[in-house]
Amino acid sequence: MSVSLIMTNFSAGELSPRLGGRVDLAKYANGLAKLENMFTHPHGGASRRTGFRFIGEATANKVRLIPFEFSTEQAYVLEFSDRKIRVYKDGGIVLNSGSPVEITSPYTASDLAKIRFTQSADVMYLVHPEIQPYKLSRTSHVDWSMGVVPFSSPPEEWNSSNGFPSCVTFFEERLCFAASPANPQTVWMSKAGAYEDFGISDPLVDDDACTYTLSADQVNAIRWMVSSKKLILGTSGGEWWLSGGSSADSVTPNSVMVRRETTHGSAAIPPVVVGGVMLFLQREGRTIRELAYSFEADGYVAPDLTILAEHLTRSNSITEWAYQQSPDSIVWMVRDDGVLLGLTYQREHEVVSFHRHLTDGKFRSVCSIPGPTQDEVWVVVDREVNGTVRSYVERMENQFDGSGSEGAFFVDSGLSYDQGVSDTVFTGLDHLEGKTVSVLADGAVHPDVAVENGAITLTAPAKIVHAGLPYISNMKTLRIEGGAMSGGTAQGRMKRISHVTVRLFQSLGLQVGYDGDHLERAPFRSSADKVGGAPALYTGDYEVKFNRGYDRDGQIYIRQDQPLPLSVLALIPEVSVYS
């Protein structure tokens, strides 16, 4: 006798293979064995990620993206390279009289990883342990300048022999610096309301600059600072906070209180702040911890978020990350091997879901800025083209809005064409010369085609075309638990899935099977669809037969390899367990 089971959501994301026997774990029912080039929504469904749109080639092979947020309506992406900064806005390079806006920088390519920054309106302060602090100022859309910060009474400890601060942030109307090479446990705070003045009076007054050095049983170099109700400090040996003499007091030269809360130790990568919670990397760069205040513990706690997906960072560390607040609260992370990891995080709904993303190349940098309708994710990707590795600046396309397959952008390093008149030849793809690209033409899948002389030629004319590198989205369930009619567990027993119902939302194209080598493509075209046109997007239940006998695993594999959208809301397999 068969039993109909249901997987109602995938909010636990990809889980570690080491949890293969933990069917007792609550998250097992909502977890997956693989979630590749797909992500989970806080609502529970899993969707294919959109593609990355080609913006331009980077000025060098080693670059770093840094966000510059003048306001929620006006934000820029800064491409830092060897002694040069290039500015992007509105999906392209900012031009001044036809030439890219470029700013001279004091940082070489080897300095980029250690740059830290903080921003107030149109001024960004930047620090590096071996370079005196600089500030980048924006006067207009095309008018930018960069120079040494003209401090008044700078701390004597800052010099070429002892080094310069490596961390910077704002706290209680003060500009705060910390951790020079010679003074790794020291925090320097400017005068209140005078960010570039570190002078003191005689006698001291409350708004004077102040300096504080952590007292610890060993050298705990400060790795980062985050401004909250208190100044949160991450050090190599633990996590601390700094505030005034009491919870209601502000910091003054004569009133500073410092406490250590946890002893995990932090990596030299600034945390991401999600609501009132800080996510930080443990000092080895492979464990993500959630630093939040606990009323039960009457202090800060830092539980491990990667414990259920430790396989994603077991052998590789995270080098950069960025938080995309809208629309789905996702932290995007670049791994040192070029893989992009995602973490859908919404603590109030208990959603902590990891997913991984691959492309024809390696991700090297990531940042996020506010956009008109949602936060934008920008990346630098190294791609091999005609035997040469080239670095491209690309932007993740906004989430698919379901308005029709003509607007579906599911290719990487891609471009779009909307010429108003049907054509067969589309140019401008020089950055993919010699590559075979996927093409969506007027909402219908076109056979893959090679780029020759920067152009592609279609077999039939089309008006709206999206072309770029293909990528495959995969989703694999854990071993099914349930359906044992005689009681007990279904684990280890022979079982058979006769068919599975896939609950879809605004999707088109789907392959289903029991592993990656045995998949059947589900047809979506019906007699109501226009011949040669695009089928309508599908929302509803789609039943797929399984052509397999009994096995012990009972896993379901879903794939999308066409440049089309896919959103899976639930899986409903019909299972027979052999008793």
XYZ file of C-alpha atoms in Angstrom:
579
model
C 0.000 0.000 0.000
C 1.330 3.435 -0.917
C 1.228 6.552 1.227
C 1.150 10.151 0.068
C 3.735 12.279 1.907
C 4.315 16.005 1.661
C 7.400 18.198 2.019
C 5.744 21.499 2.862
C 8.798 23.765 2.740
C 12.575 23.859 2.353
C 13.356 26.505 4.972
C 16.309 24.532 6.411
C 18.204 24.713 3.103
C 21.089 22.412 2.257
C 22.071 20.241 5.214
C 25.353 18.474 5.924
C 25.736 14.816 4.880
C 26.694 14.195 8.506
C 23.016 14.680 9.379
C 21.986 11.772 7.182
C 20.756 9.792 10.167
C 19.132 12.632 12.118
C 15.559 12.053 11.015
C 14.625 13.032 14.578
C 15.832 16.571 13.948
C 12.984 19.020 13.297
C 14.859 20.643 10.423
C 15.384 17.293 8.675
C 11.859 17.440 7.275
C 12.546 20.866 5.778
C 16.128 20.263 4.634
C 17.730 19.229 1.367
C 20.749 17.201 0.345
C 21.559 19.716 -2.385
C 20.425 23.247 -3.220
C 22.572 24.516 -6.063
C 21.925 27.725 -7.996
C 18.642 27.921 -6.144
C 17.711 29.722 -2.936
C 14.994 29.479 -0.332
C 12.477 32.217 0.371
C 11.588 33.003 3.994
C 8.122 31.666 3.078
C 9.651 28.216 2.560
C 9.671 27.697 -1.204
C 12.837 27.286 -3.295
C 13.454 29.280 -6.476
C 16.075 29.330 -9.158
C 18.410 32.297 -8.771
C 18.330 34.873 -11.534
C 21.355 35.346 -13.757
C 24.218 37.812 -13.540
C 24.073 40.679 -16.030
C 27.387 41.774 -17.584
C 28.261 45.368 -16.641
C 31.863 45.731 -17.775
C 35.359 44.333 -17.597
C 37.265 45.235 -14.444
C 40.322 47.471 -14.717
C 42.564 44.674 -13.406
C 42.487 40.982 -12.517
C 42.556 41.762 -8.799
C 39.789 44.087 -7.690
C 37.405 44.561 -4.786
C 33.894 46.003 -4.738
C 32.923 48.424 -1.955
C 29.449 50.007 -1.588
C 29.049 53.795 -1.321
C 25.546 54.656 -0.075
C 24.908 58.391 -0.289
C 21.208 57.717 0.376
C 18.679 54.948 -0.111
C 17.848 56.480 -3.489
C 21.425 57.154 -4.583
C 24.060 54.474 -4.118
C 27.213 53.529 -5.981
C 29.518 50.542 -6.346
C 33.222 51.374 -6.145
C 35.660 49.103 -7.951
C 38.997 49.285 -6.120
C 42.017 48.075 -8.091
C 45.741 48.879 -8.135
C 45.874 52.598 -7.162
C 42.581 53.266 -8.940
C 38.846 53.456 -8.130
C 36.088 53.249 -10.746
C 32.482 54.268 -10.039
C 29.266 52.426 -11.084
C 25.629 53.514 -10.781
C 22.222 52.618 -12.379
C 23.665 49.389 -13.808
C 26.646 50.892 -15.595
C 29.925 52.801 -15.364
C 29.536 56.469 -14.381
C 30.811 58.633 -17.236
C 32.040 62.223 -17.315
C 32.128 63.686 -20.824
C 32.137 60.168 -22.239
C 35.018 58.865 -20.084
C 34.722 56.634 -16.969
C 34.969 58.466 -13.661
C 38.201 57.247 -12.049
C 39.791 58.280 -8.752
C 43.457 57.966 -7.836
C 43.921 55.684 -4.837
C 46.839 55.062 -2.447
C 46.063 51.332 -2.282
C 47.904 48.730 -4.340
C 46.399 45.415 -5.377
C 47.986 43.685 -2.372
C 46.363 46.221 -0.005
C 42.755 45.664 -1.080
C 41.828 42.833 1.295
C 42.778 44.841 4.413
C 40.836 48.012 3.591
C 38.105 48.829 6.126
C 35.677 51.722 5.827
C 32.778 53.613 7.336
C 30.594 56.333 5.862
C 28.690 59.469 6.854
C 26.552 61.028 4.087
C 28.887 61.731 1.160
C 32.186 61.108 3.007
C 33.781 57.679 3.424
C 36.693 57.108 5.811
C 39.106 54.309 4.870
C 41.837 52.652 6.945
C 44.661 50.203 6.359
C 47.238 49.097 8.975
C 50.171 50.229 6.823
C 48.679 53.394 5.254
C 47.519 56.563 6.996
C 43.730 57.053 7.027
C 42.137 58.519 3.883
C 38.727 59.908 3.116
C 36.768 59.698 -0.116
C 34.370 62.576 -0.769
C 31.559 62.879 -3.287
C 30.587 66.401 -4.409
C 28.394 65.445 -7.356
C 27.562 62.462 -9.526
C 30.846 62.825 -11.426
C 32.944 64.820 -8.948
C 34.892 62.671 -6.458
C 38.101 63.303 -4.506
C 40.354 61.315 -2.195
C 42.971 62.565 0.246
C 44.649 62.023 3.610
C 42.335 62.834 6.527
C 43.457 66.266 7.888
C 43.333 65.327 11.575
C 43.664 67.852 14.347
C 45.937 66.524 17.129
C 46.134 62.946 15.757
C 47.257 60.229 18.215
C 51.032 60.080 18.567
C 50.960 56.299 18.162
C 49.980 56.612 14.488
C 53.105 56.754 12.351
C 55.014 54.812 9.718
C 56.989 52.945 12.394
C 54.085 51.795 14.580
C 51.520 51.587 11.820
C 48.009 52.988 11.541
C 44.549 51.835 12.711
C 42.977 48.901 10.889
C 39.336 49.340 12.011
C 36.969 52.310 11.824
C 33.330 53.090 12.657
C 31.066 55.774 14.115
C 29.763 55.585 17.689
C 27.887 58.199 19.742
C 28.806 61.034 17.347
C 32.480 60.075 17.499
C 34.709 58.667 14.766
C 36.347 55.592 16.269
C 39.559 53.898 15.167
C 41.189 50.752 16.550
C 44.024 48.248 16.295
C 47.235 49.560 14.824
C 50.037 46.956 14.431
C 51.872 48.320 17.500
C 48.683 48.855 19.532
C 46.333 46.016 18.519
C 44.046 46.342 21.577
C 43.599 50.121 21.568
C 40.528 52.164 20.590
C 40.855 55.852 19.723
C 37.693 57.990 19.735
C 37.481 61.526 18.328
C 35.872 64.500 19.994
C 32.072 64.270 20.055
C 30.714 65.906 16.902
C 34.209 66.667 15.541
C 35.188 63.537 13.647
C 38.689 64.616 12.674
C 39.719 66.211 15.983
C 41.522 64.074 18.577
C 42.485 66.928 20.879
C 41.943 67.032 24.659
C 41.429 69.912 27.060
C 43.065 70.746 30.373
C 41.162 69.894 32.471
C 39.324 67.166 30.551
C 35.744 67.754 29.423
C 33.157 65.142 28.453
C 33.305 65.727 24.690
C 37.116 65.403 24.493
C 38.747 62.642 22.504
C 39.404 59.465 24.456
C 41.585 56.397 24.217
C 41.029 52.965 25.739
C 43.110 49.776 25.675
C 41.526 46.395 26.326
C 42.867 44.503 29.316
C 43.082 40.788 28.650
C 45.150 37.817 29.754
C 46.627 37.601 26.271
C 46.956 39.862 23.246
C 43.484 40.088 21.704
C 43.918 42.126 18.536
C 40.743 43.999 17.619
C 39.470 42.705 14.286
C 36.278 44.780 13.843
C 33.935 47.276 15.492
C 30.180 47.651 15.063
C 28.101 50.515 16.447
C 24.947 49.509 18.290
C 23.549 50.581 21.676
C 27.076 49.718 22.720
C 30.256 49.605 20.670
C 30.697 45.904 19.868
C 34.301 44.773 19.404
C 35.429 41.536 17.798
C 38.929 40.439 18.756
C 41.082 37.436 17.926
C 40.223 35.950 21.321
C 36.659 37.012 22.031
C 33.818 39.464 21.602
C 33.577 42.576 23.784
C 31.423 45.659 24.240
C 32.339 49.210 25.183
C 29.967 51.850 26.547
C 29.676 54.685 29.058
C 29.923 54.215 32.795
C 26.297 53.019 32.944
C 23.718 51.981 30.407
C 22.311 55.521 30.289
C 25.655 57.330 30.036
C 27.652 58.242 26.956
C 31.337 57.472 26.616
C 33.615 60.199 28.004
C 37.348 60.292 28.766
C 36.502 59.599 32.425
C 33.600 57.203 31.924
C 34.263 54.082 29.881
C 33.082 50.552 30.640
C 34.348 47.486 28.752
C 33.277 43.861 29.146
C 34.070 40.602 27.371
C 30.933 38.593 26.530
C 32.056 35.540 24.523
C 35.373 33.852 23.811
C 35.014 32.471 20.283
C 37.379 34.880 18.543
C 36.707 36.708 15.287
C 38.128 36.709 11.775
C 39.372 39.986 10.319
C 36.198 40.462 8.264
C 33.552 42.960 9.443
C 30.224 41.396 10.498
C 26.961 41.862 8.664
C 24.144 43.377 10.690
C 20.676 41.894 10.194
C 18.080 43.777 12.195
C 19.355 43.808 15.756
C 21.625 40.788 15.253
C 25.256 40.649 14.139
C 26.557 37.708 12.121
C 30.319 37.340 12.433
C 32.952 34.890 11.293
C 34.878 32.909 13.865
C 38.620 33.458 13.631
C 39.285 30.583 11.203
C 36.787 32.117 8.762
C 34.684 28.979 8.426
C 32.102 29.240 11.207
C 29.323 31.832 11.186
C 28.067 32.903 14.588
C 25.027 34.942 15.552
C 25.815 37.583 18.192
C 22.650 38.698 19.961
C 21.559 39.741 23.420
C 19.859 37.030 25.465
C 17.564 37.990 28.321
C 17.842 34.472 29.738
C 21.628 34.684 29.893
C 21.566 38.421 30.730
C 24.285 38.959 28.164
C 25.353 38.298 24.610
C 25.437 34.783 23.175
C 26.896 33.601 19.879
C 25.425 30.285 18.662
C 26.897 28.535 15.621
C 24.757 28.981 12.479
C 26.856 26.650 10.299
C 26.493 23.587 12.524
C 23.824 22.035 10.275
C 25.630 22.932 7.024
C 29.261 22.638 8.109
C 30.198 20.854 4.875
C 29.902 24.125 2.945
C 32.807 25.705 4.832
C 34.618 22.653 6.201
C 37.531 22.910 3.758
C 37.163 26.507 2.569
C 36.923 29.853 4.315
C 34.786 32.890 3.560
C 36.699 35.886 2.206
C 33.911 38.458 1.687
C 30.212 38.782 2.341
C 27.337 41.217 1.872
C 23.772 41.446 3.106
C 20.847 41.808 0.703
C 17.954 42.905 2.903
C 15.280 43.097 0.228
C 13.435 41.083 -0.966
C 14.377 37.883 0.900
C 16.996 38.720 3.566
C 19.988 36.846 2.127
C 23.658 37.018 3.113
C 25.878 36.392 0.078
C 29.378 34.982 0.764
C 32.419 34.483 -1.457
C 34.341 31.336 -0.592
C 38.104 31.196 -1.164
C 37.664 28.666 -3.980
C 35.372 30.984 -5.957
C 32.019 29.478 -4.958
C 29.237 31.868 -3.927
C 27.293 30.783 -0.851
C 23.952 32.175 0.214
C 22.261 32.236 3.605
C 18.566 33.070 3.768
C 18.263 34.428 7.282
C 15.133 35.580 9.069
C 15.460 34.795 12.738
C 11.925 35.826 13.746
C 10.560 33.054 11.510
C 13.349 30.587 12.363
C 14.650 30.567 8.799
C 18.367 29.756 8.545
C 18.908 28.248 5.116
C 22.183 27.761 3.246
C 22.503 27.389 -0.528
C 25.417 27.321 -2.976
C 25.869 28.998 -6.356
C 28.221 28.056 -9.190
C 29.041 29.684 -12.509
C 31.414 29.242 -15.433
C 34.196 30.975 -13.514
C 35.052 31.977 -9.956
C 33.424 34.604 -7.772
C 36.014 36.951 -6.232
C 34.148 39.875 -4.634
C 30.595 40.789 -3.644
C 28.735 43.842 -2.367
C 25.142 45.019 -2.041
C 23.573 48.457 -2.485
C 19.973 49.736 -2.317
C 18.128 49.665 -5.642
C 14.863 51.179 -6.888
C 12.769 48.078 -6.091
C 15.133 45.771 -4.173
C 18.717 45.611 -2.973
C 21.189 44.938 -5.767
C 23.926 42.294 -5.550
C 27.136 43.056 -7.482
C 30.001 40.621 -7.987
C 33.412 40.315 -9.595
C 33.813 37.033 -11.477
C 36.965 35.601 -13.046
C 36.020 33.928 -16.319
C 38.291 32.147 -18.802
C 37.653 33.415 -22.322
C 39.762 32.179 -25.240
C 42.386 30.850 -22.844
C 42.706 34.119 -20.892
C 41.300 34.778 -17.424
C 39.339 38.036 -17.421
C 37.646 39.729 -14.473
C 34.099 40.968 -15.043
C 31.863 43.207 -12.967
C 28.343 41.758 -13.028
C 25.048 42.431 -11.268
C 22.495 39.839 -10.229
C 19.235 40.436 -12.039
C 16.286 41.444 -9.880
C 14.054 38.590 -8.800
C 11.743 37.353 -11.513
C 8.359 39.087 -11.176
C 6.329 36.495 -13.054
C 5.033 38.954 -15.641
C 5.893 36.599 -18.496
C 8.733 34.438 -19.769
C 9.852 37.209 -22.160
C 11.374 39.023 -19.182
C 13.037 35.950 -17.647
C 16.798 36.534 -17.276
C 18.458 33.260 -16.284
C 21.907 33.427 -17.897
C 25.267 34.511 -16.457
C 27.471 37.310 -17.795
C 24.494 37.973 -20.023
C 23.046 40.818 -22.055
C 19.494 41.673 -23.109
C 18.201 43.026 -26.386
C 14.852 44.716 -27.009
C 15.176 46.279 -30.442
C 11.511 46.673 -31.277
C 12.087 44.948 -34.629
C 12.700 41.243 -35.081
C 16.239 40.288 -36.063
C 18.527 37.267 -36.150
C 21.926 38.877 -35.460
C 22.774 40.343 -32.038
C 26.133 41.956 -31.290
C 28.017 43.225 -28.222
C 29.014 39.856 -26.765
C 32.763 40.355 -27.261
C 33.362 39.496 -23.591
C 32.116 35.938 -24.332
C 33.995 35.434 -27.599
C 34.184 31.732 -28.455
C 31.802 30.721 -25.668
C 28.602 28.775 -26.233
C 25.684 30.739 -24.797
C 22.092 30.005 -23.871
C 19.444 32.122 -25.550
C 15.873 33.002 -24.650
C 14.159 34.554 -27.660
C 10.741 36.170 -27.142
C 10.217 33.962 -24.101
C 11.032 30.686 -25.870
C 14.212 28.632 -25.499
C 16.488 28.869 -28.524
C 19.180 26.246 -29.214
C 22.567 27.147 -27.736
C 24.789 29.117 -30.086
C 28.490 30.066 -30.180
C 29.681 33.676 -30.053
C 31.665 34.609 -33.160
C 33.187 38.056 -33.628
C 31.209 39.266 -30.645
C 27.844 38.295 -32.160
C 25.305 35.483 -32.224
C 23.047 34.468 -35.096
C 19.637 32.943 -34.371
C 17.803 30.476 -36.580
C 14.615 32.556 -36.367
C 14.101 36.313 -35.869
C 13.155 37.644 -32.429
C 12.594 41.004 -30.744
C 13.377 40.384 -27.059
C 16.499 38.285 -26.536
C 18.548 37.334 -23.462
C 21.900 35.651 -24.108
C 24.659 34.523 -21.757
C 26.432 31.626 -20.128
C 24.220 28.697 -19.088
C 24.064 27.406 -15.535
C 22.227 24.466 -14.005
C 19.979 24.589 -10.952
C 19.738 21.412 -8.858
C 17.604 20.442 -5.906
C 17.847 17.059 -4.150
C 15.848 15.895 -1.159
C 17.151 13.993 1.832
C 16.199 10.345 2.309
C 12.451 10.156 2.737
C 11.159 9.357 6.206
C 7.591 8.087 6.598
C 5.269 5.720 4.855
C 6.137 2.558 6.827
C 2.722 0.941 7.331
C 3.942 -1.608 9.886
C 5.264 1.091 12.175
C 8.790 2.135 12.916
C 11.034 3.954 10.519
C 11.298 3.858 6.737
C 15.057 4.328 6.945
C 17.007 1.362 5.613
C 13.909 -0.271 4.136
C 13.279 -0.834 0.458
C 10.902 1.789 -0.839
C 9.466 2.959 -4.130
C 8.241 6.338 -5.309
C 5.613 5.725 -7.995
C 5.114 9.390 -8.815
C 5.698 12.821 -7.327
C 3.534 15.924 -7.480
C 5.595 19.107 -7.726
C 3.754 22.224 -6.550
C 5.062 25.018 -8.775
C 4.762 28.805 -8.825
C 5.284 30.845 -11.998
C 7.576 28.210 -13.497
C 8.426 26.869 -16.925
C 10.590 23.845 -17.632
C 11.414 21.078 -15.203
C 13.276 17.776 -14.940
C 12.472 15.244 -12.235
C 14.057 11.910 -11.338
C 15.782 9.869 -8.665
C 19.330 11.107 -9.360
C 21.193 13.486 -11.646
C 21.659 10.873 -14.371
C 18.054 9.678 -14.549
C 15.815 12.665 -15.145
C 12.719 13.108 -17.249
C 11.773 16.455 -18.732
C 8.221 17.533 -17.977
C 6.442 19.006 -21.013
C 4.703 22.332 -20.433
C 3.503 23.229 -23.916
C -0.188 22.640 -24.518
C -2.526 22.913 -27.509
C -3.556 26.357 -26.255
C -0.042 27.761 -26.718
C 0.816 29.621 -29.891
C 2.942 27.578 -32.294
C 6.550 28.807 -32.109
C 5.726 31.078 -29.173
C 6.491 30.793 -25.484
C 4.315 28.556 -23.288
C 2.484 30.268 -20.442
C 4.038 30.258 -16.982
C 2.692 27.436 -14.834
C 1.353 27.715 -11.296
C -0.153 24.642 -9.697
C 0.493 20.927 -9.142
C 2.433 19.010 -11.768
C 2.516 15.212 -11.519
C 5.567 13.324 -12.772
C 5.837 9.523 -13.025
C 8.903 7.796 -11.560
C 10.430 5.070 -13.703
C 12.265 3.233 -10.968
C 11.730 0.210 -8.786
C 12.525 -0.169 -5.117
C 15.609 1.329 -3.472
C 16.640 2.218 0.086
C 17.006 5.991 -0.278
C 13.819 7.340 -1.796
C 15.250 10.687 -2.878
C 13.856 13.161 -5.411
C 16.069 15.113 -7.781
C 14.890 18.271 -9.554
C 16.823 20.154 -12.228
C 16.377 23.218 -14.410
C 18.940 23.534 -17.210
C 17.065 25.943 -19.468
C 17.121 29.767 -19.174
C 13.690 29.763 -17.539
C 12.214 30.346 -14.043
C 11.551 27.596 -11.510
C 9.920 27.922 -8.085
C 9.072 24.804 -6.061
C 6.624 25.303 -3.184
C 6.169 21.697 -2.081
C 6.841 18.093 -3.059
C 4.201 15.377 -2.673
C 5.606 11.894 -3.381
C 3.555 8.706 -3.440
C 5.670 6.200 -1.504
C 5.441 2.448 -0.937
C 7.676 0.963 1.776
C 8.425 -2.764 1.560
C 7.720 -4.434 4.882
